[in-house]
Short mmCIF file of C-alpha atoms in Angstrom, two decimals:
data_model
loop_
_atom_site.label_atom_id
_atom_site.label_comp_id
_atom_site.label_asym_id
_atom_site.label_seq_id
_atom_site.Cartn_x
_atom_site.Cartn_y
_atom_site.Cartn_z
CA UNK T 1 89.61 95.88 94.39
CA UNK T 2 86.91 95.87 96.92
CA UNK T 3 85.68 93.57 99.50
CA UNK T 4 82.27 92.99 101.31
CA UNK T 5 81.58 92.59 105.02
CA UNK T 6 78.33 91.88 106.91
CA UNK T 7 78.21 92.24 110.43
CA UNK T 8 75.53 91.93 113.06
CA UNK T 9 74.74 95.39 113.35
CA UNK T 10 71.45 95.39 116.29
CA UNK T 11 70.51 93.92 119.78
CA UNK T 12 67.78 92.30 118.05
CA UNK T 13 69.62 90.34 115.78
CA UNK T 14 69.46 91.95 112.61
CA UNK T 15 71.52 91.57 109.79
CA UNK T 16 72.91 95.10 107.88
CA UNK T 17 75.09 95.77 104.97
CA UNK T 18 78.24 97.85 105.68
CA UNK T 19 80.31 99.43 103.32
CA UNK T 20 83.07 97.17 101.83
CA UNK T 21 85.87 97.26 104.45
CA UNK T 22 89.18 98.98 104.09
CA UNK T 23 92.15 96.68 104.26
CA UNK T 24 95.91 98.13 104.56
CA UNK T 25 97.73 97.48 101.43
CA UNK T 26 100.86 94.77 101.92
CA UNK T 27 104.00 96.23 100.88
CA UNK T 28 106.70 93.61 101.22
CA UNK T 29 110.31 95.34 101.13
CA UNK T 30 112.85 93.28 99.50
CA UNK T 31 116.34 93.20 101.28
CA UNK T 32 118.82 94.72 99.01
CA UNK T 33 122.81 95.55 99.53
CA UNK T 34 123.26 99.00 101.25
CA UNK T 35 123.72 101.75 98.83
CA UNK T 36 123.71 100.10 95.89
CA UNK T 37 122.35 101.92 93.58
CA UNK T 38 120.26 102.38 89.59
CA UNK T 39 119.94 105.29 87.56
CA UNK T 40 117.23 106.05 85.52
CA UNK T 41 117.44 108.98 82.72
CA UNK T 42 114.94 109.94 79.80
CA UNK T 43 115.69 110.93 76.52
CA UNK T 44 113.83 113.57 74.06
CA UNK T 45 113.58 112.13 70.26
CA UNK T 46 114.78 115.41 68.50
CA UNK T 47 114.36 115.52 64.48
CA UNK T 48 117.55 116.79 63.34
CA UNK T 49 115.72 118.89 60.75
CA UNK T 50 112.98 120.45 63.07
CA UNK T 51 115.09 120.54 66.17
CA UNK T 52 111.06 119.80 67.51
CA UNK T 53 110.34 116.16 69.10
CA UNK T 54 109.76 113.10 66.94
CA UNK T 55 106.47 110.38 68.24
CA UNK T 56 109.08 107.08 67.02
CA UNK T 57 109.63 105.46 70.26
CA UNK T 58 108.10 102.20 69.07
CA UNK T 59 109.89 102.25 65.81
CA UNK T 60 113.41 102.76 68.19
CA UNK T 61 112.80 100.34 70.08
CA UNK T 62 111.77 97.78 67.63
CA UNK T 63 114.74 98.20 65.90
CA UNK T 64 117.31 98.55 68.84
CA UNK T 65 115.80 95.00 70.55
CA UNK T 66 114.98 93.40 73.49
CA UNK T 67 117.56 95.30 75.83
CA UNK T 68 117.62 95.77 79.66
CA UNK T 69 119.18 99.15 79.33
CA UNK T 70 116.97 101.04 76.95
CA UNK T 71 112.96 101.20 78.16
CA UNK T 72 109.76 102.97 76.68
CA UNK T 73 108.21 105.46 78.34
CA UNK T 74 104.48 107.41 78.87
CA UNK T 75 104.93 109.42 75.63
CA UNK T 76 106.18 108.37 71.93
CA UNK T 77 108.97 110.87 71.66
CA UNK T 78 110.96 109.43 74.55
CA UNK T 79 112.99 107.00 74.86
CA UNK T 80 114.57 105.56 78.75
CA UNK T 81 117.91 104.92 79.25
CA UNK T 82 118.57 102.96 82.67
CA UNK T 83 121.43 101.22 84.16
CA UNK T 84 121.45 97.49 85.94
CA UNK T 85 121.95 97.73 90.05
CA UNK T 86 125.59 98.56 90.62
CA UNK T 87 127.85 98.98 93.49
CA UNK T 88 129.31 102.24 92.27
CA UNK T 89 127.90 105.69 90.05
CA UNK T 90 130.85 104.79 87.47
CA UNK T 91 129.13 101.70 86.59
CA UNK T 92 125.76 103.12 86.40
CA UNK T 93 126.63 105.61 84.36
CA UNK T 94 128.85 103.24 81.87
CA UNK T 95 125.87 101.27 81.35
CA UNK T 96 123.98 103.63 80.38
CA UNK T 97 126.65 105.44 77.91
CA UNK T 98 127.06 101.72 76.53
CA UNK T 99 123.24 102.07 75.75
CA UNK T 100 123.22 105.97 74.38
CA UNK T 101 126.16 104.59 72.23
CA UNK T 102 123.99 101.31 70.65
CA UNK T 103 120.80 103.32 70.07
CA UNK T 104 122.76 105.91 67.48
CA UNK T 105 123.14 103.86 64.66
CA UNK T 106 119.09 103.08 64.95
CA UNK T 107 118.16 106.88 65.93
CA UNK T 108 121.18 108.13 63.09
CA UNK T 109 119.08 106.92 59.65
CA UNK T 110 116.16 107.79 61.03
CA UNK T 111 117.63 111.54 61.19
CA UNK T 112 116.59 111.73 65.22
CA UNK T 113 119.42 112.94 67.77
CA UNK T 114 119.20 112.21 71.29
CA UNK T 115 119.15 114.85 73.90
CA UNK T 116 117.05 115.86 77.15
CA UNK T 117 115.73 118.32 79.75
CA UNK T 118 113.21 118.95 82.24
CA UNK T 119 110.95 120.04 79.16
CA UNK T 120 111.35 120.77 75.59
CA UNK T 121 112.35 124.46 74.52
CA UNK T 122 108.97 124.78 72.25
CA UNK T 123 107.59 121.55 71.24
CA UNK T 124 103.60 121.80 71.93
CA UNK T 125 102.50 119.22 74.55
CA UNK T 126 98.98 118.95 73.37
CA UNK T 127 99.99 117.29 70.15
CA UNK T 128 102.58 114.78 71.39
CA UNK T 129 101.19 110.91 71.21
CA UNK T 130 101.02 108.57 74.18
CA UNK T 131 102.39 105.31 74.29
CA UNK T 132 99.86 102.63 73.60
CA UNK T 133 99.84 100.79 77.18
CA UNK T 134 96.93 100.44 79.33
CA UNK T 135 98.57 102.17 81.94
CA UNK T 136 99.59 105.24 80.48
CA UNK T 137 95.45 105.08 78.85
CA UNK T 138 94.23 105.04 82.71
CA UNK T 139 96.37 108.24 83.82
CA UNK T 140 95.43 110.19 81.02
CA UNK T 141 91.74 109.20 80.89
CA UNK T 142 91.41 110.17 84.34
CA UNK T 143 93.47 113.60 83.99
CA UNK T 144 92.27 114.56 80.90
CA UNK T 145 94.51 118.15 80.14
CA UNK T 146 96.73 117.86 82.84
CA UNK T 147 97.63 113.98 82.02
CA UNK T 148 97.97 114.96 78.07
CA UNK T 149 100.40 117.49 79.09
CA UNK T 150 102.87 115.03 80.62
CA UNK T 151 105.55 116.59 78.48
CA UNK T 152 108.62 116.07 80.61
CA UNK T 153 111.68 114.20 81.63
CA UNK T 154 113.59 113.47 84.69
CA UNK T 155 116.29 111.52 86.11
CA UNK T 156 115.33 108.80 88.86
CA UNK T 157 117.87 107.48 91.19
CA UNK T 158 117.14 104.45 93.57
CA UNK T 159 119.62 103.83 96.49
CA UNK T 160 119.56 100.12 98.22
CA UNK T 161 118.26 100.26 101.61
CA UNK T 162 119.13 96.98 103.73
CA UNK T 163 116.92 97.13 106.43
CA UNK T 164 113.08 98.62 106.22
CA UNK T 165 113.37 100.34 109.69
CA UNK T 166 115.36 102.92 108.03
CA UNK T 167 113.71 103.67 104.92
CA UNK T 168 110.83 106.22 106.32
CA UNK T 169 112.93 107.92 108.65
CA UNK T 170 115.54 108.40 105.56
CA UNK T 171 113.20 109.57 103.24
CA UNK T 172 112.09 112.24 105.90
CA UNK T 173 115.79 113.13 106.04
CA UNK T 174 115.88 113.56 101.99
CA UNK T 175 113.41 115.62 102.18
CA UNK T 176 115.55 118.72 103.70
CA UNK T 177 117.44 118.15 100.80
CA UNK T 178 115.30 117.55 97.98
CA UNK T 179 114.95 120.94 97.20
CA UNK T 180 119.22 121.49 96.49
CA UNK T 181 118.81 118.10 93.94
CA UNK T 182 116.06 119.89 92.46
CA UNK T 183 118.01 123.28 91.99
CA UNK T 184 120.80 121.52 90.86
CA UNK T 185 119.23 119.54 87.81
CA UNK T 186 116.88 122.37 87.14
CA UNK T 187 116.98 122.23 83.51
CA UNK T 188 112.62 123.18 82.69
CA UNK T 189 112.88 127.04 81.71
CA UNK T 190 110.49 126.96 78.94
CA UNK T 191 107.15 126.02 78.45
CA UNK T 192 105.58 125.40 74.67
CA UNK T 193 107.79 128.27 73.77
CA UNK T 194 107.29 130.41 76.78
CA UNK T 195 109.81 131.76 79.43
CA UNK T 196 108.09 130.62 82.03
CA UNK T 197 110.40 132.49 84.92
CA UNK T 198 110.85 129.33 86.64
CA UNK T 199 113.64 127.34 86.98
CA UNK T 200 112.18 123.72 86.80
CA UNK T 201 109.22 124.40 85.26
CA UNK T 202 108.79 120.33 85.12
CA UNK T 203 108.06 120.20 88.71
CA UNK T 204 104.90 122.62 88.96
CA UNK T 205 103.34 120.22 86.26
CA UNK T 206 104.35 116.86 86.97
CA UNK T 207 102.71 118.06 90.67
CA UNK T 208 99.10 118.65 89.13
CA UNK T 209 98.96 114.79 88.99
CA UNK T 210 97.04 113.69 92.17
CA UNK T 211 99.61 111.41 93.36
CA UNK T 212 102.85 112.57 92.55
CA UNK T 213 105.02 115.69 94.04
CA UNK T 214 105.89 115.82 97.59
CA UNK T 215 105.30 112.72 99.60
CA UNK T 216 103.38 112.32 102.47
CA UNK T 217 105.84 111.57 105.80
CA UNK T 218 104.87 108.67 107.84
CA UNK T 219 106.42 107.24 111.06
CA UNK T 220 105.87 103.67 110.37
CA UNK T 221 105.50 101.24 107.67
CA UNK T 222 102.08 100.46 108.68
CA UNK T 223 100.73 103.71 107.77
CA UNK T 224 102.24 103.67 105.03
CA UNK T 225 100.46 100.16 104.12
CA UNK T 226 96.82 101.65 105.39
CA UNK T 227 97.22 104.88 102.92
CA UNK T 228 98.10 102.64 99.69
CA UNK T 229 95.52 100.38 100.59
CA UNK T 230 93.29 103.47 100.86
CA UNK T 231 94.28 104.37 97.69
CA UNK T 232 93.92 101.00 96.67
CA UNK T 233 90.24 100.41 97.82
CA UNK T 234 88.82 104.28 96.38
CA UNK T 235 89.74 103.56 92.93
CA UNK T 236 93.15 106.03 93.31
CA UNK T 237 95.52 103.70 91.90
CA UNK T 238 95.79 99.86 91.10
CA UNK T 239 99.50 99.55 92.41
CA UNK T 240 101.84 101.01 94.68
CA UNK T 241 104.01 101.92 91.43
CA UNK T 242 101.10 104.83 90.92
CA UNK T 243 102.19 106.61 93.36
CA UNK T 244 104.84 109.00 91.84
CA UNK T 245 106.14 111.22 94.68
CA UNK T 246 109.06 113.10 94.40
CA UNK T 247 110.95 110.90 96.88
CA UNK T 248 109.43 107.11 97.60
CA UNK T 249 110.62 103.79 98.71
CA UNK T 250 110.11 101.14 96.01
CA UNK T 251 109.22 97.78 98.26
CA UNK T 252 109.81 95.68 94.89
CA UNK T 253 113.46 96.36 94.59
CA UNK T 254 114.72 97.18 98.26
CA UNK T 255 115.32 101.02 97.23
CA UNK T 256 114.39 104.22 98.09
CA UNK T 257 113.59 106.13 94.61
CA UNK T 258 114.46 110.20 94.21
CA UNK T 259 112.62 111.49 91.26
CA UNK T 260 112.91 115.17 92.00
CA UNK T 261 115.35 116.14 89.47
CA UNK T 262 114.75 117.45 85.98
CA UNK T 263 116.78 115.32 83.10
CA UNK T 264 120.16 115.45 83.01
CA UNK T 265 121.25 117.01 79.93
CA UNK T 266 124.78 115.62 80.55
CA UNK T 267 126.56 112.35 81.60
CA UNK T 268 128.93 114.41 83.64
CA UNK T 269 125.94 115.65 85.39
CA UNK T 270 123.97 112.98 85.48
CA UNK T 271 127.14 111.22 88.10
CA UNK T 272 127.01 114.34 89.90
CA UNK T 273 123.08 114.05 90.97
CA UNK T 274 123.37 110.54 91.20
CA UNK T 275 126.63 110.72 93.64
CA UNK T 276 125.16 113.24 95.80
CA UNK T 277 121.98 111.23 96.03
CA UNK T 278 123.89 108.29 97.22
CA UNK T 279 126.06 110.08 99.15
CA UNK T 280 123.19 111.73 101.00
CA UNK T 281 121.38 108.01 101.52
CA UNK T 282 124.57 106.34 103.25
CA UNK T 283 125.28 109.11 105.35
CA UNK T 284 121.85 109.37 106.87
CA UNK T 285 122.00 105.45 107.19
CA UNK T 286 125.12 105.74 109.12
CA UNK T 287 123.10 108.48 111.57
CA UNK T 288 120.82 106.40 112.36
CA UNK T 289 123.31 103.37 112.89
CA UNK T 290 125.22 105.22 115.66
CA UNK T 291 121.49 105.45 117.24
CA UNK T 292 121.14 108.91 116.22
CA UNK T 293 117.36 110.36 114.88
CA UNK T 294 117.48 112.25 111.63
CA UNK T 295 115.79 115.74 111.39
CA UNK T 296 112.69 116.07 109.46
CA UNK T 297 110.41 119.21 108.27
CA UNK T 298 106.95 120.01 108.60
CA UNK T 299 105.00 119.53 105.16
CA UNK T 300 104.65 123.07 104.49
CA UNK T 301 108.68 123.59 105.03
CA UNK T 302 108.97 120.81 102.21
CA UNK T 303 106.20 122.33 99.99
CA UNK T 304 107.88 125.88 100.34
CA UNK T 305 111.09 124.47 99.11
CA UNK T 306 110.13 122.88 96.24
CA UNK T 307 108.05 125.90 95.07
CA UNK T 308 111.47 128.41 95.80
CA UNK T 309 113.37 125.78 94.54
CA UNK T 310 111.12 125.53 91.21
CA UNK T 311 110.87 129.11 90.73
CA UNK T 312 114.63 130.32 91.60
CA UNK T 313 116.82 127.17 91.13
CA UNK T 314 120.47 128.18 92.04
CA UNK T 315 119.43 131.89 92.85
CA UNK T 316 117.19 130.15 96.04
CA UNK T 317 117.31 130.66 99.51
CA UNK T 318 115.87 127.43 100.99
CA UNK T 319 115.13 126.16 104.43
CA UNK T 320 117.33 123.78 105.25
CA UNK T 321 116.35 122.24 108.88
CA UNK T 322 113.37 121.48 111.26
CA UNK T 323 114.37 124.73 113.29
CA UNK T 324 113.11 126.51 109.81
CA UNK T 325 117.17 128.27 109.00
CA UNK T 326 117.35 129.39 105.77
CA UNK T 327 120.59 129.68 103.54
CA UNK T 328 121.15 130.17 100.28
CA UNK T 329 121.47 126.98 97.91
CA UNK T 330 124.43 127.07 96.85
CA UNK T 331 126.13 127.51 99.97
CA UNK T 332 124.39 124.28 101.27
CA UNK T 333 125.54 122.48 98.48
CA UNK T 334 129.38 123.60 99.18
CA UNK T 335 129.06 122.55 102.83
CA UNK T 336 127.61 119.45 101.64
CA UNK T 337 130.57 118.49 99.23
CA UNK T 338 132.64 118.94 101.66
CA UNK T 339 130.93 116.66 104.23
CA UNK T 340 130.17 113.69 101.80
CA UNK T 341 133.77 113.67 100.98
CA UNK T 342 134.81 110.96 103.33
CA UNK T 343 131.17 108.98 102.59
CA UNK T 344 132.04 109.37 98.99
CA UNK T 345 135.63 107.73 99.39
CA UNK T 346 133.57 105.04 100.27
CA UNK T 347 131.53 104.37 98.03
CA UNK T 348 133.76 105.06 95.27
CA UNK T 349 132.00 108.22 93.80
CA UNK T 350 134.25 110.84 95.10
CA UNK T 351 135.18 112.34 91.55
CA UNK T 352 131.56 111.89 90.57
CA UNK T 353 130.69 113.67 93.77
CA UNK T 354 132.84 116.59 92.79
CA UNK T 355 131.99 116.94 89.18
CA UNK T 356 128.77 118.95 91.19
CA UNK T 357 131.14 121.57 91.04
CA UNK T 358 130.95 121.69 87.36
CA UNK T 359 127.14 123.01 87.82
CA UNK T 360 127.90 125.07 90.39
CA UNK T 361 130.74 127.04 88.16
CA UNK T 362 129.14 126.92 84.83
CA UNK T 363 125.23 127.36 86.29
CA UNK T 364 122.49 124.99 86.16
CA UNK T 365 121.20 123.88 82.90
CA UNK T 366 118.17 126.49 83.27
CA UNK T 367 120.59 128.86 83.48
CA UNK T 368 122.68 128.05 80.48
CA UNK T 369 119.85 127.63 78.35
CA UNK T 370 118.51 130.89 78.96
CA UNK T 371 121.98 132.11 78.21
CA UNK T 372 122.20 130.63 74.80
CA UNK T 373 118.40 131.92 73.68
CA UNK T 374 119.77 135.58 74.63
CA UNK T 375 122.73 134.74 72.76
CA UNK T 376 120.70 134.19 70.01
CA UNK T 377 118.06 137.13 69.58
CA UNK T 378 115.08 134.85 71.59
CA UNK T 379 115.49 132.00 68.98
CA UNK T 380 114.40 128.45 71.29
CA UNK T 381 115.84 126.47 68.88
CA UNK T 382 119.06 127.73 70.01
CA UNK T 383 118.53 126.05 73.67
CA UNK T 384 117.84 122.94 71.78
CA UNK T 385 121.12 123.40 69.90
CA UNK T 386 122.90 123.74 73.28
CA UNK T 387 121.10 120.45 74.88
CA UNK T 388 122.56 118.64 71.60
CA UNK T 389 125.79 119.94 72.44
CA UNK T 390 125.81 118.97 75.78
CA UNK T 391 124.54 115.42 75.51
CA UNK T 392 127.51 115.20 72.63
CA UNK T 393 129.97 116.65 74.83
CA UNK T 394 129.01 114.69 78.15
CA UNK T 395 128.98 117.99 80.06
CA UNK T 396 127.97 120.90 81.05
CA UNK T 397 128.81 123.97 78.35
CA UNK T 398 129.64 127.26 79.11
CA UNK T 399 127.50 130.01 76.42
CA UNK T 400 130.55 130.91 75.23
CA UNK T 401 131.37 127.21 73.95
CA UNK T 402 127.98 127.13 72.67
CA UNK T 403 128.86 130.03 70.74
CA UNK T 404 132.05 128.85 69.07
CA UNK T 405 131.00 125.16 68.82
CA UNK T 406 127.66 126.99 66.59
CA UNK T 407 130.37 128.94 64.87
CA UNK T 408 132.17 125.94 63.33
CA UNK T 409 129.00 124.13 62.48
#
């Protein structure tokens, strides 16, 4: 949208056209309950036959019904699986088993399993069909190969912020640990078929999109306003909701949003990134409460974290403080259990908090994917086969259950 101004531009009275003025977008934050939180995770359409993705979103969805739980998304072979806002992880994640559980007998006939990851194993992103919305039609027009190779999933977690003074500084604060979610979920190995030797290979594309991967860091809500409605006035985006940084506060419902993480491939896991994201909110809310500031890192601190973070996953040393220290992730992430434990009592997540250590003794997904294609002479499909497994099981596998769980198929 764009606006005109004329102004009185000379001593002598004449009259000159300026260019149409720049307002600051309005970004009204709706007050919602501390720490409540939703959970958002997307699903890959796998053809049982094929093990490669099936385009039948629409047909899915048809067929499954109007349903709060179970959303479309940008491409035709996914399907989004969210929960309602909830007080507690437990009841996120019920809701959304409730929903995995009503879309089988729909997917079942149709010969389509349900699974996820950061990326497919194989499947070729240039063929895969984009859902008909005028939206989606927009992004890709305007990214041409980049937006046609969209051909990922994630997990999104939104935390309830009560009062809008806190959500900027907090979302600086996430930022130091963005990088150990990332690791974590890192589940993006493989690219069309390719070892790609990263670890979340999903974050190095989803960043080629010009507004998404690490936010910018402002110090007050105003600035924030002036950029959107920068963004707003040159054509960048039509919404606030285009903006799809890794880490943003989401005015409409009251939340700050973390959409770092690579799809779960797991419900166990899926509590354990959602639980340490909540965690990680209410704590630095209760910092700041006891008048305390929260540390925050220079841009290039943030942008060299989620590179390491993206290339090494759980084998990365990442910087872990304004002062620029550097330890190795996993040993963060140990530190940290231990110091959301009381936070976690709390809030009632304290065994989804834990089950964190599940990843950190059987390896991130990455990991056990790569694990299962050596297991299996190079084959991709078998990394498929262990996603199916996993999203069957509701946790993380070790290769060696892959192994006998293929063995008795």
């Amino acid at each position: 949208m764009q606006d005109t101004n004329q102004s009185t531009a000379s001593a002598a009275g004449t009259t000159t056209d300026l260019p149409p003025a720049r307002r600051p977008q309005s970004l009204p934050f709706t007050r919602s309950e501390r720490s409540t939180l939703g959970v958002e995770w997307e699903l890959a359409l796998i053809d049982r036959d094929s093990l490669d993705l099936r385009q039948c979103a629409e047909e899915i969805l048809q067929k499954v019904g109007p349903d709060p739980h179970v959303h479309g998304e940008m491409m035709l072979n996914t399907i989004e699986l969210v929960s309602g806002a909830r007080r507690t992880v437990a009841e996120c994640v019920e809701d959304i088993a409730l929903a995995f559980d009503r879309v089988l007998p729909v997917t079942d006939p149709l010969r389509v399993d349900l699974a996820s990851a950061g990326t497919h194993p194989f499947a070729d992103p240039l063929v895969q069909k984009v859902t008909n919305a005028e939206r989606y039609a927009r992004l890709v027009d305007r990214t041409r190969l980049w937006g046609h190779q969209m051909l990922i999933f994630g997990t999104h977690v939104h935390v309830g912020v009560e009062d809008r003074a806190k959500v900027l500084p907090i979302l600086k604060a996430l930022l130091t640990r963005t990088a150990h979610l990332q690791c974590l979920s890192a589940s993006s190995p493989f690219w069309a078929g390719a070892d790609t030797g990263y670890a979340d290979n999903r974050a190095m594309m989803f960043q080629q999109l010009p507004t998404a991967g690490a936010p910018e860091q402002f110090n007050t809500w105003e600035q924030l306003e002036s950029y959107t409605g920068d963004l707003v006035h040159t054509g960048v985006i039509e919404d606030f909701t285009e903006i799809r940084w890794d880490v943003r506060p989401s005015p409409r419902l009251g939340t700050i949003e973390i959409r770092a993480c690579d799809a779960a491939t797991n419900l166990t896991e899926l509590a354990g990134i959602a639980a340490l994201t909540q965690c990680l909110v209410e704590s630095f809310s209760r910092t700041l409460d006891r008048g305390e500031e929260l540390d925050a890192m220079p841009d290039w601190y943030v942008a060299e974290n989620k590179w390491r973070s993206a290339r090494y996953g759980m084998d990365a040393i990442l910087i872990v403080n304004s002062a620029g220290e550097e330890e190795l992730v996993g040993d963060t992430v140990e530190r940290m259990l231990t110091e959301l434990a009381p936070v976690a009592e709390d809030l009632g997540c304290a065994t989804e908090l834990d089950s964190v250590r599940a990843t950190l003794e059987t390896g991130a997904s990455y990991q056990r994917q790569i694990a299962a294609v050596g297991a299996y002479g190079g084959q991709r499909e078998a990394a498929v086969r262990l996603l199916l497994a996993e999203a069957r099981a509701g946790r993380p596998l070790r290769p060696t259950e892959v192994l006998s769980l293929a063995a008795k198929s």
